[in-house]
mmCIF file of C-alpha atoms and ligand atoms in Angstrom:
data_model
loop_
_atom_site.group_PDB
_atom_site.id
_atom_site.type_symbol
_atom_site.label_atom_id
_atom_site.label_comp_id
_atom_site.label_asym_id
_atom_site.label_seq_id
_atom_site.Cartn_x
_atom_site.Cartn_y
_atom_site.Cartn_z
ATOM 1 C CA MET A 554 -16.984 -16.920 -28.279
ATOM 2 C CA THR A 555 -14.205 -19.348 -28.865
ATOM 3 C CA SER A 556 -15.225 -22.985 -29.055
ATOM 4 C CA SER A 557 -11.933 -24.305 -27.758
ATOM 5 C CA ALA A 558 -11.723 -25.636 -24.244
ATOM 6 C CA ARG A 559 -8.823 -23.315 -23.605
ATOM 7 C CA PRO A 560 -9.674 -20.702 -20.964
ATOM 8 C CA LEU A 561 -9.733 -17.123 -22.192
ATOM 9 C CA LEU A 562 -7.834 -15.740 -19.253
ATOM 10 C CA ASN A 563 -4.091 -16.242 -19.267
ATOM 11 C CA ARG A 564 -3.186 -19.004 -16.843
ATOM 12 C CA ARG A 565 -0.908 -16.711 -14.872
ATOM 13 C CA LEU A 566 -3.979 -14.730 -13.882
ATOM 14 C CA ALA A 567 -6.370 -17.644 -13.474
ATOM 15 C CA GLU A 568 -6.227 -17.640 -9.686
ATOM 16 C CA PHE A 569 -7.033 -13.941 -9.473
ATOM 17 C CA GLY A 570 -10.730 -13.135 -9.709
ATOM 18 C CA THR A 571 -12.195 -9.702 -9.087
ATOM 19 C CA THR A 572 -10.165 -7.845 -6.472
ATOM 20 C CA ILE A 573 -11.674 -7.939 -3.031
ATOM 21 C CA PHE A 574 -11.787 -4.125 -3.012
ATOM 22 C CA ALA A 575 -14.092 -3.940 -6.018
ATOM 23 C CA GLU A 576 -16.208 -6.797 -4.674
ATOM 24 C CA MET A 577 -16.619 -5.245 -1.255
ATOM 25 C CA SER A 578 -17.221 -1.683 -2.484
ATOM 26 C CA ALA A 579 -19.941 -3.022 -4.798
ATOM 27 C CA LEU A 580 -21.451 -4.888 -1.843
ATOM 28 C CA ALA A 581 -21.427 -1.680 0.219
ATOM 29 C CA GLN A 582 -23.205 0.197 -2.558
ATOM 30 C CA ARG A 583 -25.744 -2.538 -3.150
ATOM 31 C CA THR A 584 -26.646 -2.795 0.521
ATOM 32 C CA GLY A 585 -26.254 0.877 1.433
ATOM 33 C CA SER A 586 -23.685 -0.106 4.061
ATOM 34 C CA ILE A 587 -20.925 1.996 5.569
ATOM 35 C CA ASN A 588 -17.859 1.103 3.542
ATOM 36 C CA LEU A 589 -14.911 0.429 5.842
ATOM 37 C CA GLY A 590 -13.562 -2.009 3.254
ATOM 38 C CA GLN A 591 -11.639 -0.393 0.407
ATOM 39 C CA GLY A 592 -9.099 2.111 1.704
ATOM 40 C CA PHE A 593 -10.062 5.509 0.368
ATOM 41 C CA PRO A 594 -10.873 8.709 2.257
ATOM 42 C CA ASP A 595 -14.454 9.990 2.189
ATOM 43 C CA THR A 596 -13.275 13.594 2.085
ATOM 44 C CA ASP A 597 -10.938 15.100 -0.482
ATOM 45 C CA GLY A 598 -7.467 16.389 0.278
ATOM 46 C CA PRO A 599 -6.412 20.040 0.682
ATOM 47 C CA GLU A 600 -8.425 22.650 -1.189
ATOM 48 C CA ALA A 601 -5.240 24.374 -2.375
ATOM 49 C CA VAL A 602 -4.114 21.165 -4.036
ATOM 50 C CA ARG A 603 -7.452 20.699 -5.777
ATOM 51 C CA GLU A 604 -7.237 24.265 -6.992
ATOM 52 C CA ALA A 605 -3.725 23.631 -8.276
ATOM 53 C CA ALA A 606 -5.129 20.818 -10.430
ATOM 54 C CA VAL A 607 -7.876 23.083 -11.774
ATOM 55 C CA ARG A 608 -5.302 25.765 -12.557
ATOM 56 C CA ALA A 609 -3.058 23.309 -14.388
ATOM 57 C CA LEU A 610 -5.988 22.061 -16.406
ATOM 58 C CA ARG A 611 -7.149 25.589 -17.294
ATOM 59 C CA ASP A 612 -3.619 26.753 -18.114
ATOM 60 C CA GLY A 613 -3.165 23.829 -20.456
ATOM 61 C CA ARG A 614 -0.434 22.191 -18.372
ATOM 62 C CA GLY A 615 -0.569 18.424 -18.673
ATOM 63 C CA ASN A 616 -3.576 18.188 -20.976
ATOM 64 C CA GLN A 617 -1.382 16.542 -23.595
ATOM 65 C CA TYR A 618 1.031 13.660 -22.960
ATOM 66 C CA PRO A 619 3.453 14.709 -20.235
ATOM 67 C CA PRO A 620 7.085 13.518 -20.564
ATOM 68 C CA GLY A 621 7.515 9.761 -20.038
ATOM 69 C CA PRO A 622 9.379 10.039 -16.705
ATOM 70 C CA GLY A 623 6.913 12.625 -15.354
ATOM 71 C CA VAL A 624 6.819 16.429 -15.506
ATOM 72 C CA PRO A 625 10.096 17.992 -14.273
ATOM 73 C CA GLU A 626 8.224 20.057 -11.641
ATOM 74 C CA LEU A 627 6.937 16.888 -10.009
ATOM 75 C CA ARG A 628 10.181 14.952 -10.273
ATOM 76 C CA THR A 629 11.974 17.842 -8.589
ATOM 77 C CA ALA A 630 9.322 18.035 -5.863
ATOM 78 C CA ILE A 631 9.619 14.274 -5.213
ATOM 79 C CA ALA A 632 13.399 14.566 -4.894
ATOM 80 C CA GLU A 633 12.990 17.521 -2.522
ATOM 81 C CA HIS A 634 10.473 15.545 -0.458
ATOM 82 C CA GLN A 635 12.893 12.624 -0.038
ATOM 83 C CA GLN A 636 15.601 15.076 1.025
ATOM 84 C CA ARG A 637 13.366 17.042 3.371
ATOM 85 C CA PHE A 638 11.882 14.109 5.250
ATOM 86 C CA TYR A 639 14.629 11.497 5.061
ATOM 87 C CA GLY A 640 17.847 13.255 4.045
ATOM 88 C CA LEU A 641 17.997 11.103 0.898
ATOM 89 C CA ALA A 642 19.343 12.762 -2.250
ATOM 90 C CA PHE A 643 17.878 11.686 -5.601
ATOM 91 C CA ASP A 644 18.592 13.225 -8.984
ATOM 92 C CA PRO A 645 15.210 14.291 -10.389
ATOM 93 C CA ASP A 646 16.359 13.526 -13.935
ATOM 94 C CA THR A 647 17.778 10.048 -13.501
ATOM 95 C CA GLU A 648 16.526 8.730 -10.162
ATOM 96 C CA VAL A 649 12.821 9.629 -10.085
ATOM 97 C CA LEU A 650 9.988 8.182 -12.160
ATOM 98 C CA VAL A 651 6.333 9.241 -11.990
ATOM 99 C CA THR A 652 3.802 6.420 -12.381
ATOM 100 C CA ALA A 653 0.052 5.889 -12.602
ATOM 101 C CA GLY A 654 -0.318 5.413 -8.868
ATOM 102 C CA ALA A 655 1.747 3.074 -6.754
ATOM 103 C CA THR A 656 -0.103 0.248 -8.494
ATOM 104 C CA GLU A 657 1.714 0.890 -11.761
ATOM 105 C CA ALA A 658 4.990 1.413 -9.923
ATOM 106 C CA ILE A 659 4.609 -2.044 -8.381
ATOM 107 C CA ALA A 660 3.678 -3.649 -11.709
ATOM 108 C CA ALA A 661 6.425 -1.944 -13.700
ATOM 109 C CA SER A 662 9.074 -2.696 -11.073
ATOM 110 C CA LEU A 663 8.210 -6.370 -10.885
ATOM 111 C CA LEU A 664 7.851 -6.784 -14.655
ATOM 112 C CA ALA A 665 11.148 -4.990 -15.205
ATOM 113 C CA LEU A 666 13.247 -6.742 -12.598
ATOM 114 C CA LEU A 667 12.012 -10.337 -12.670
ATOM 115 C CA GLU A 668 12.651 -13.295 -14.958
ATOM 116 C CA PRO A 669 10.380 -16.322 -15.095
ATOM 117 C CA GLY A 670 11.398 -18.703 -12.334
ATOM 118 C CA ASP A 671 12.728 -16.017 -10.005
ATOM 119 C CA GLU A 672 11.478 -16.090 -6.438
ATOM 120 C CA VAL A 673 10.105 -13.003 -4.704
ATOM 121 C CA ILE A 674 9.767 -12.838 -0.943
ATOM 122 C CA ALA A 675 6.710 -10.857 0.151
ATOM 123 C CA LEU A 676 5.388 -10.214 3.630
ATOM 124 C CA GLU A 677 2.138 -12.098 4.132
ATOM 125 C CA PRO A 678 -0.602 -10.830 4.372
ATOM 126 C CA TYR A 679 0.359 -8.918 1.226
ATOM 127 C CA TYR A 680 -1.396 -6.236 -0.781
ATOM 128 C CA ASP A 681 -3.303 -8.060 -3.497
ATOM 129 C CA SER A 682 -1.625 -6.575 -6.564
ATOM 130 C CA TYR A 683 1.750 -7.971 -5.469
ATOM 131 C CA ALA A 684 0.672 -11.538 -6.058
ATOM 132 C CA ALA A 685 -0.912 -10.764 -9.425
ATOM 133 C CA CYS A 686 2.107 -8.802 -10.687
ATOM 134 C CA ILE A 687 4.584 -11.440 -9.528
ATOM 135 C CA ALA A 688 2.456 -13.969 -11.427
ATOM 136 C CA MET A 689 2.314 -11.786 -14.549
ATOM 137 C CA ALA A 690 6.098 -11.615 -14.467
ATOM 138 C CA GLY A 691 6.185 -15.437 -14.411
ATOM 139 C CA ALA A 692 7.933 -15.424 -11.055
ATOM 140 C CA THR A 693 7.085 -17.255 -7.854
ATOM 141 C CA ARG A 694 6.019 -15.616 -4.632
ATOM 142 C CA VAL A 695 7.438 -16.842 -1.379
ATOM 143 C CA PRO A 696 5.380 -15.511 1.518
ATOM 144 C CA VAL A 697 6.858 -14.803 4.926
ATOM 145 C CA THR A 698 4.002 -14.529 7.381
ATOM 146 C CA LEU A 699 3.621 -11.703 9.888
ATOM 147 C CA ARG A 700 2.080 -13.055 13.076
ATOM 148 C CA PRO A 701 0.407 -11.516 16.116
ATOM 149 C CA SER A 702 3.080 -10.646 18.608
ATOM 150 C CA GLU A 703 3.143 -12.208 22.046
ATOM 151 C CA GLY A 704 5.303 -9.374 23.312
ATOM 152 C CA PRO A 705 4.590 -5.848 24.527
ATOM 153 C CA ARG A 706 4.871 -4.342 21.053
ATOM 154 C CA GLY A 707 1.505 -5.804 20.060
ATOM 155 C CA GLY A 708 0.331 -5.975 16.471
ATOM 156 C CA PHE A 709 1.784 -8.250 13.819
ATOM 157 C CA VAL A 710 5.521 -8.847 13.648
ATOM 158 C CA LEU A 711 8.062 -10.101 11.145
ATOM 159 C CA ASP A 712 10.119 -13.127 12.137
ATOM 160 C CA LEU A 713 13.583 -12.298 10.860
ATOM 161 C CA ASP A 714 14.727 -15.918 11.072
ATOM 162 C CA GLU A 715 11.859 -16.942 8.806
ATOM 163 C CA LEU A 716 12.769 -14.198 6.391
ATOM 164 C CA ARG A 717 16.364 -15.360 6.315
ATOM 165 C CA ALA A 718 15.313 -18.969 5.844
ATOM 166 C CA ALA A 719 13.062 -18.038 2.909
ATOM 167 C CA VAL A 720 16.003 -16.897 0.763
ATOM 168 C CA THR A 721 17.147 -19.473 -1.806
ATOM 169 C CA PRO A 722 19.559 -19.284 -4.746
ATOM 170 C CA ARG A 723 16.548 -18.360 -6.896
ATOM 171 C CA THR A 724 15.489 -15.375 -4.786
ATOM 172 C CA ARG A 725 15.763 -12.215 -6.879
ATOM 173 C CA LEU A 726 14.109 -9.697 -4.645
ATOM 174 C CA ILE A 727 12.282 -8.907 -1.452
ATOM 175 C CA LEU A 728 9.043 -6.974 -1.796
ATOM 176 C CA LEU A 729 8.623 -5.007 1.398
ATOM 177 C CA ASN A 730 5.749 -2.845 2.602
ATOM 178 C CA THR A 731 6.083 -0.506 5.557
ATOM 179 C CA PRO A 732 3.810 0.838 7.008
ATOM 180 C CA HIS A 733 2.130 -2.447 6.194
ATOM 181 C CA ASN A 734 -1.291 -2.964 4.661
ATOM 182 C CA PRO A 735 -3.392 -4.634 6.080
ATOM 183 C CA THR A 736 -1.802 -5.170 9.518
ATOM 184 C CA GLY A 737 -0.640 -1.596 10.268
ATOM 185 C CA THR A 738 2.806 -2.872 11.242
ATOM 186 C CA VAL A 739 5.649 -0.370 10.921
ATOM 187 C CA LEU A 740 9.035 -2.046 10.616
ATOM 188 C CA THR A 741 11.567 -0.839 13.174
ATOM 189 C CA ARG A 742 15.041 0.420 12.410
ATOM 190 C CA ALA A 743 16.484 -2.862 13.715
ATOM 191 C CA GLU A 744 14.190 -4.928 11.475
ATOM 192 C CA LEU A 745 15.015 -2.806 8.449
ATOM 193 C CA ALA A 746 18.722 -3.078 9.223
ATOM 194 C CA ALA A 747 18.348 -6.875 9.305
ATOM 195 C CA VAL A 748 16.537 -6.851 5.947
ATOM 196 C CA ALA A 749 19.284 -4.633 4.546
ATOM 197 C CA GLU A 750 22.013 -6.913 5.832
ATOM 198 C CA LEU A 751 20.299 -9.938 4.315
ATOM 199 C CA ALA A 752 19.793 -8.190 0.968
ATOM 200 C CA CYS A 753 23.436 -7.180 0.809
ATOM 201 C CA GLU A 754 24.718 -10.582 1.918
ATOM 202 C CA ARG A 755 22.595 -12.464 -0.635
ATOM 203 C CA ASP A 756 22.803 -9.791 -3.331
ATOM 204 C CA LEU A 757 19.054 -9.204 -3.507
ATOM 205 C CA LEU A 758 17.106 -6.249 -4.835
ATOM 206 C CA VAL A 759 14.357 -4.806 -2.656
ATOM 207 C CA ILE A 760 11.173 -3.113 -3.787
ATOM 208 C CA THR A 761 9.709 -1.214 -0.866
ATOM 209 C CA ASP A 762 6.135 0.039 -0.953
ATOM 210 C CA GLU A 763 6.011 3.048 1.355
ATOM 211 C CA VAL A 764 2.690 4.598 0.281
ATOM 212 C CA TYR A 765 1.675 5.069 3.944
ATOM 213 C CA GLU A 766 4.953 6.832 4.836
ATOM 214 C CA HIS A 767 3.120 9.811 6.356
ATOM 215 C CA LEU A 768 0.708 7.689 8.377
ATOM 216 C CA VAL A 769 2.853 6.525 11.277
ATOM 217 C CA PHE A 770 1.409 7.044 14.750
ATOM 218 C CA ASP A 771 2.355 7.540 18.396
ATOM 219 C CA GLY A 772 5.419 9.612 17.610
ATOM 220 C CA ALA A 773 7.109 6.752 15.746
ATOM 221 C CA GLU A 774 8.995 7.541 12.573
ATOM 222 C CA HIS A 775 8.879 6.048 9.112
ATOM 223 C CA ILE A 776 12.303 4.838 8.085
ATOM 224 C CA PRO A 777 12.813 4.345 4.364
ATOM 225 C CA LEU A 778 14.722 1.171 3.630
ATOM 226 C CA ALA A 779 16.827 3.148 1.135
ATOM 227 C CA SER A 780 18.370 4.975 4.101
ATOM 228 C CA CYS A 781 19.773 1.751 5.579
ATOM 229 C CA PRO A 782 23.438 0.870 4.996
ATOM 230 C CA GLY A 783 24.067 -0.622 1.570
ATOM 231 C CA MET A 784 20.506 -0.140 0.351
ATOM 232 C CA ARG A 785 20.623 3.098 -1.629
ATOM 233 C CA GLU A 786 21.900 1.204 -4.707
ATOM 234 C CA ARG A 787 19.631 -1.863 -4.500
ATOM 235 C CA THR A 788 16.282 -0.445 -3.421
ATOM 236 C CA VAL A 789 13.287 0.666 -5.471
ATOM 237 C CA THR A 790 11.138 2.909 -3.255
ATOM 238 C CA ILE A 791 7.480 3.478 -4.113
ATOM 239 C CA GLY A 792 5.283 6.380 -2.967
ATOM 240 C CA SER A 793 1.808 7.675 -3.822
ATOM 241 C CA ALA A 794 -0.080 10.955 -3.669
ATOM 242 C CA GLY A 795 -3.305 9.000 -3.262
ATOM 243 C CA LYS A 796 -2.548 8.174 0.349
ATOM 244 C CA THR A 797 -0.468 11.164 1.418
ATOM 245 C CA PHE A 798 -2.829 13.806 0.048
ATOM 246 C CA SER A 799 -6.187 11.991 0.011
ATOM 247 C CA PHE A 800 -6.644 11.999 -3.748
ATOM 248 C CA THR A 801 -6.800 8.291 -4.513
ATOM 249 C CA GLY A 802 -8.588 8.888 -7.817
ATOM 250 C CA TRP A 803 -5.754 10.962 -9.261
ATOM 251 C CA LYS A 804 -3.413 8.000 -9.555
ATOM 252 C CA VAL A 805 -0.126 9.779 -9.151
ATOM 253 C CA GLY A 806 2.624 7.586 -7.768
ATOM 254 C CA TRP A 807 6.402 7.478 -8.029
ATOM 255 C CA VAL A 808 9.561 5.469 -7.868
ATOM 256 C CA THR A 809 12.870 6.661 -6.487
ATOM 257 C CA ALA A 810 15.951 4.517 -7.049
ATOM 258 C CA ALA A 811 19.448 4.424 -8.532
ATOM 259 C CA PRO A 812 19.610 5.385 -12.227
ATOM 260 C CA GLU A 813 19.991 1.809 -13.560
ATOM 261 C CA LEU A 814 16.956 0.652 -11.554
ATOM 262 C CA VAL A 815 14.842 3.626 -12.620
ATOM 263 C CA ALA A 816 15.850 3.025 -16.249
ATOM 264 C CA ALA A 817 14.762 -0.610 -15.990
ATOM 265 C CA VAL A 818 11.430 0.246 -14.358
ATOM 266 C CA ARG A 819 10.841 2.978 -16.929
ATOM 267 C CA SER A 820 11.336 0.441 -19.740
ATOM 268 C CA ALA A 821 8.393 -1.569 -18.441
ATOM 269 C CA LYS A 822 6.318 1.458 -17.428
ATOM 270 C CA GLN A 823 6.448 3.055 -20.888
ATOM 271 C CA PHE A 824 4.539 0.091 -22.313
ATOM 272 C CA LEU A 825 1.961 -0.069 -19.530
ATOM 273 C CA THR A 826 0.452 3.435 -19.485
ATOM 274 C CA TYR A 827 3.353 5.378 -21.037
ATOM 275 C CA VAL A 828 2.132 8.388 -19.016
ATOM 276 C CA ALA A 829 -0.869 9.345 -16.872
ATOM 277 C CA SER A 830 -2.553 12.070 -14.822
ATOM 278 C CA GLY A 831 -0.992 15.106 -16.637
ATOM 279 C CA PRO A 832 -2.586 18.068 -14.805
ATOM 280 C CA PHE A 833 -2.596 16.196 -11.504
ATOM 281 C CA GLN A 834 1.173 15.857 -11.679
ATOM 282 C CA TYR A 835 1.499 19.629 -11.374
ATOM 283 C CA ALA A 836 -0.903 19.699 -8.439
ATOM 284 C CA VAL A 837 0.985 16.935 -6.618
ATOM 285 C CA ALA A 838 4.219 18.875 -7.114
ATOM 286 C CA GLU A 839 2.613 21.663 -5.082
ATOM 287 C CA ALA A 840 1.225 19.229 -2.524
ATOM 288 C CA LEU A 841 4.632 17.744 -1.829
ATOM 289 C CA ARG A 842 5.836 21.224 -0.862
ATOM 290 C CA LEU A 843 3.084 21.781 1.715
ATOM 291 C CA PRO A 844 4.444 22.886 5.088
ATOM 292 C CA ASP A 845 5.153 20.387 7.854
ATOM 293 C CA SER A 846 1.888 21.437 9.489
ATOM 294 C CA HIS A 847 -0.028 19.643 6.727
ATOM 295 C CA PHE A 848 1.795 16.370 7.306
ATOM 296 C CA ASP A 849 1.575 16.684 11.103
ATOM 297 C CA GLY A 850 -2.129 17.484 10.971
ATOM 298 C CA PHE A 851 -2.822 14.616 8.581
ATOM 299 C CA ARG A 852 -1.062 12.193 10.880
ATOM 300 C CA ALA A 853 -2.775 13.493 14.037
ATOM 301 C CA GLU A 854 -6.176 13.349 12.400
ATOM 302 C CA HIS A 855 -5.709 9.729 11.363
ATOM 303 C CA GLN A 856 -4.286 8.766 14.734
ATOM 304 C CA ALA A 857 -7.474 10.080 16.354
ATOM 305 C CA LYS A 858 -9.585 8.122 13.854
ATOM 306 C CA ARG A 859 -7.543 5.008 14.547
ATOM 307 C CA ASP A 860 -8.161 5.439 18.259
ATOM 308 C CA LEU A 861 -11.866 5.987 17.770
ATOM 309 C CA LEU A 862 -12.383 2.939 15.563
ATOM 310 C CA SER A 863 -10.041 0.711 17.587
ATOM 311 C CA ALA A 864 -11.828 1.528 20.841
ATOM 312 C CA GLY A 865 -15.214 1.015 19.197
ATOM 313 C CA LEU A 866 -14.235 -2.339 17.724
ATOM 314 C CA ALA A 867 -12.856 -3.486 21.077
ATOM 315 C CA ALA A 868 -16.094 -2.417 22.793
ATOM 316 C CA ALA A 869 -18.010 -4.342 20.134
ATOM 317 C CA GLY A 870 -16.136 -7.497 21.139
ATOM 318 C CA PHE A 871 -13.403 -7.744 18.508
ATOM 319 C CA GLU A 872 -9.792 -8.366 19.433
ATOM 320 C CA VAL A 873 -8.000 -5.334 18.032
ATOM 321 C CA PHE A 874 -4.400 -5.290 16.813
ATOM 322 C CA ARG A 875 -3.443 -1.700 17.345
ATOM 323 C CA PRO A 876 -1.922 -0.430 14.080
ATOM 324 C CA ALA A 877 1.257 1.642 14.276
ATOM 325 C CA GLY A 878 0.514 3.084 10.832
ATOM 326 C CA THR A 879 -1.691 3.084 7.665
ATOM 327 C CA TYR A 880 -5.432 3.550 7.161
ATOM 328 C CA PHE A 881 -6.356 0.164 8.602
ATOM 329 C CA VAL A 882 -7.033 -1.768 11.770
ATOM 330 C CA THR A 883 -6.941 -5.553 11.725
ATOM 331 C CA THR A 884 -9.160 -7.433 14.155
ATOM 332 C CA ASP A 885 -9.641 -11.032 15.245
ATOM 333 C CA ILE A 886 -13.283 -12.128 15.150
ATOM 334 C CA ARG A 887 -12.873 -15.200 17.334
ATOM 335 C CA PRO A 888 -13.962 -13.417 20.534
ATOM 336 C CA LEU A 889 -17.290 -12.909 18.751
ATOM 337 C CA GLY A 890 -17.628 -16.652 18.343
ATOM 338 C CA GLU A 891 -16.712 -16.444 14.654
ATOM 339 C CA SER A 892 -13.744 -17.937 12.838
ATOM 340 C CA ASP A 893 -14.297 -17.472 9.100
ATOM 341 C CA GLY A 894 -13.515 -13.910 8.036
ATOM 342 C CA PHE A 895 -14.943 -14.449 4.546
ATOM 343 C CA ALA A 896 -18.306 -15.598 5.824
ATOM 344 C CA PHE A 897 -18.277 -12.870 8.454
ATOM 345 C CA CYS A 898 -17.588 -10.095 5.903
ATOM 346 C CA ARG A 899 -20.169 -11.402 3.434
ATOM 347 C CA ALA A 900 -22.813 -11.394 6.186
ATOM 348 C CA LEU A 901 -21.779 -8.142 7.856
ATOM 349 C CA PRO A 902 -23.749 -5.761 5.571
ATOM 350 C CA GLU A 903 -26.935 -7.657 6.339
ATOM 351 C CA ARG A 904 -26.174 -8.027 10.045
ATOM 352 C CA ALA A 905 -24.782 -4.577 10.782
ATOM 353 C CA GLY A 906 -24.778 -2.400 7.664
ATOM 354 C CA VAL A 907 -20.982 -2.258 7.593
ATOM 355 C CA VAL A 908 -18.482 -3.561 5.042
ATOM 356 C CA ALA A 909 -15.000 -4.824 5.960
ATOM 357 C CA ILE A 910 -12.289 -6.874 4.236
ATOM 358 C CA PRO A 911 -11.412 -10.489 5.126
ATOM 359 C CA ASN A 912 -7.633 -10.560 5.520
ATOM 360 C CA ALA A 913 -7.518 -14.157 4.263
ATOM 361 C CA VAL A 914 -7.494 -12.835 0.687
ATOM 362 C CA PHE A 915 -4.026 -11.456 1.385
ATOM 363 C CA TYR A 916 -2.624 -14.858 2.385
ATOM 364 C CA ASP A 917 -1.320 -17.910 0.566
ATOM 365 C CA HIS A 918 -1.706 -19.707 3.873
ATOM 366 C CA ARG A 919 -5.402 -18.884 4.012
ATOM 367 C CA GLU A 920 -5.875 -20.668 7.318
ATOM 368 C CA GLU A 921 -3.401 -18.271 8.945
ATOM 369 C CA GLY A 922 -5.535 -15.310 7.935
ATOM 370 C CA ALA A 923 -8.987 -16.852 8.372
ATOM 371 C CA PRO A 924 -10.082 -15.110 11.595
ATOM 372 C CA PHE A 925 -8.719 -11.672 10.721
ATOM 373 C CA VAL A 926 -10.841 -8.826 9.364
ATOM 374 C CA ARG A 927 -9.646 -5.372 8.294
ATOM 375 C CA PHE A 928 -11.526 -2.103 8.844
ATOM 376 C CA ALA A 929 -10.495 1.224 7.254
ATOM 377 C CA PHE A 930 -10.565 4.330 9.460
ATOM 378 C CA CYS A 931 -9.840 6.956 6.754
ATOM 379 C CA LYS A 932 -13.455 8.138 7.081
ATOM 380 C CA GLN A 933 -15.245 11.080 8.661
ATOM 381 C CA THR A 934 -15.562 10.889 12.425
ATOM 382 C CA ALA A 935 -19.361 10.779 12.289
ATOM 383 C CA VAL A 936 -19.180 7.867 9.832
ATOM 384 C CA LEU A 937 -16.829 5.951 12.116
ATOM 385 C CA GLU A 938 -19.080 6.649 15.099
ATOM 386 C CA GLU A 939 -22.112 5.366 13.247
ATOM 387 C CA ALA A 940 -20.197 2.249 12.161
ATOM 388 C CA VAL A 941 -19.176 1.602 15.763
ATOM 389 C CA THR A 942 -22.768 1.980 16.965
ATOM 390 C CA ARG A 943 -23.883 -0.555 14.379
ATOM 391 C CA LEU A 944 -21.079 -2.992 15.176
ATOM 392 C CA LYS A 945 -21.803 -2.839 18.895
ATOM 393 C CA ALA A 946 -25.300 -4.041 18.132
ATOM 394 C CA LEU A 947 -23.749 -7.230 16.755
ATOM 395 C CA ALA A 948 -22.791 -8.468 20.176
ATOM 396 C CA GLY A 949 -26.152 -7.625 21.689
HETATM 397 N N1 PMP B 333 0.356 -0.267 -2.061
HETATM 398 C C1 PMP B 333 -0.381 -0.381 -0.960
HETATM 399 C C2 PMP B 333 0.188 -1.026 0.253
HETATM 400 C C3 PMP B 333 -1.702 0.101 -0.952
HETATM 401 O O1 PMP B 333 -2.449 -0.026 0.136
HETATM 402 C C4 PMP B 333 -2.219 0.691 -2.113
HETATM 403 C C5 PMP B 333 -3.612 1.169 -2.150
HETATM 404 N N2 PMP B 333 -3.630 2.512 -2.060
HETATM 405 C C6 PMP B 333 -1.394 0.806 -3.232
HETATM 406 C C7 PMP B 333 -0.126 0.314 -3.172
HETATM 407 C C8 PMP B 333 -1.872 1.417 -4.503
HETATM 408 O O2 PMP B 333 -1.712 2.791 -4.512
HETATM 409 P P1 PMP B 333 -2.241 3.710 -5.699
HETATM 410 O O3 PMP B 333 -3.669 4.001 -5.418
HETATM 411 O O4 PMP B 333 -1.361 4.904 -5.658
HETATM 412 O O5 PMP B 333 -2.093 2.951 -6.982
HETATM 413 N N1 LIG B 334 -5.152 0.261 -1.207
HETATM 414 C C1 LIG B 334 -6.567 0.197 -0.978
HETATM 415 C C2 LIG B 334 -6.826 -0.842 0.102
HETATM 416 O O1 LIG B 334 -5.946 -1.557 0.492
HETATM 417 C C3 LIG B 334 -7.393 -0.191 -2.167
HETATM 418 C C4 LIG B 334 -6.844 0.110 -3.502
HETATM 419 C C5 LIG B 334 -7.587 -0.649 -4.570
HETATM 420 O O2 LIG B 334 -8.796 -0.701 -4.563
HETATM 421 N N2 LIG B 334 -6.864 -1.249 -5.450
HETATM 422 O O3 LIG B 334 -7.930 -0.952 0.529
#
């Protein structure tokens, strides 16, 4: 051990302890609770896709370092996916980059595109790695808070005036996430158009995390920001096979963007992992070509799970913000006579045998997020039913 008083951990990371996901999954294991905290499915994705990974492994495809940008089969499949679902054309050789999950795509993009002192606008509550990566890049995060809507739309909404007011001469980029974790908000075409207009007017880059692109409910559609006027050249779009195909352990993600942006992100990425997930890249290439029925079924299945958990949470006394997308439902615990989400989530395994995530960890303005608690519904129906039964006992 060093004897100096200097902390071992770099000061940029000092405020970031263990991620809440690791903490809460460990708590679930320790207490034998149902884990509705960390967002991962409790059943694997399509059998054919698993078999494709086995085949790649057996055939010796991807067992040695794949090419830095990703295997050509996968880059082509990603480009085809963007064309098929959104009518967006990307050159697989210069405009697509495969990463070690969306997590590395986020890190590499921020490290590549930011200078110390730059400001980054992120929607609050924000996914936890955003804050850590902005800090590692030496930049400053500027949160714009999504708030519960008073209007008929329900859920959490973005205040476009606040977004506009958050831009300063130091703003380098906006870090967007739609569908949004943890609130389940899906930005509308009008909201995205306003973001696009602002980005163009103030000459900002946008990184848009769209890992839940195939989890949009009630017939709504996911609109990639890159499809908005003026955005094709200034947007870095991030996707992930973890969410779309229920293989979160494979860590296959990707970036699509203009060649200069991809080149910049690749410069950072090559010194993070260089490459990852060789055989899985081939399997994901096949997954991306699954018929529409896969994507429709996946969406319908999660919509039903959302409905089940939302209704159960409401019956258990929570105020439920109906999510328009993602794996997650955010609740307000105040109707239960509680106001501190942290304390509530720490006690919940003991009280009900269920684990959830306190949304406050995703806020700079912790008080804004204090009463909100997130539950994941990407679990088997019987598991969700059991969780609901246990949570209903809370009120009684
Ligand atoms: N972005 C968001 C919004 C997420 O919820 C997650 C978690 N899946 C990630 C990125 C990270 O994705 P991956 O597991 O592909 O690294
Ligand atoms: N994205 C998942 C969630 O929000 C967790 C991913 C992780 O553990 N880093 O729950």
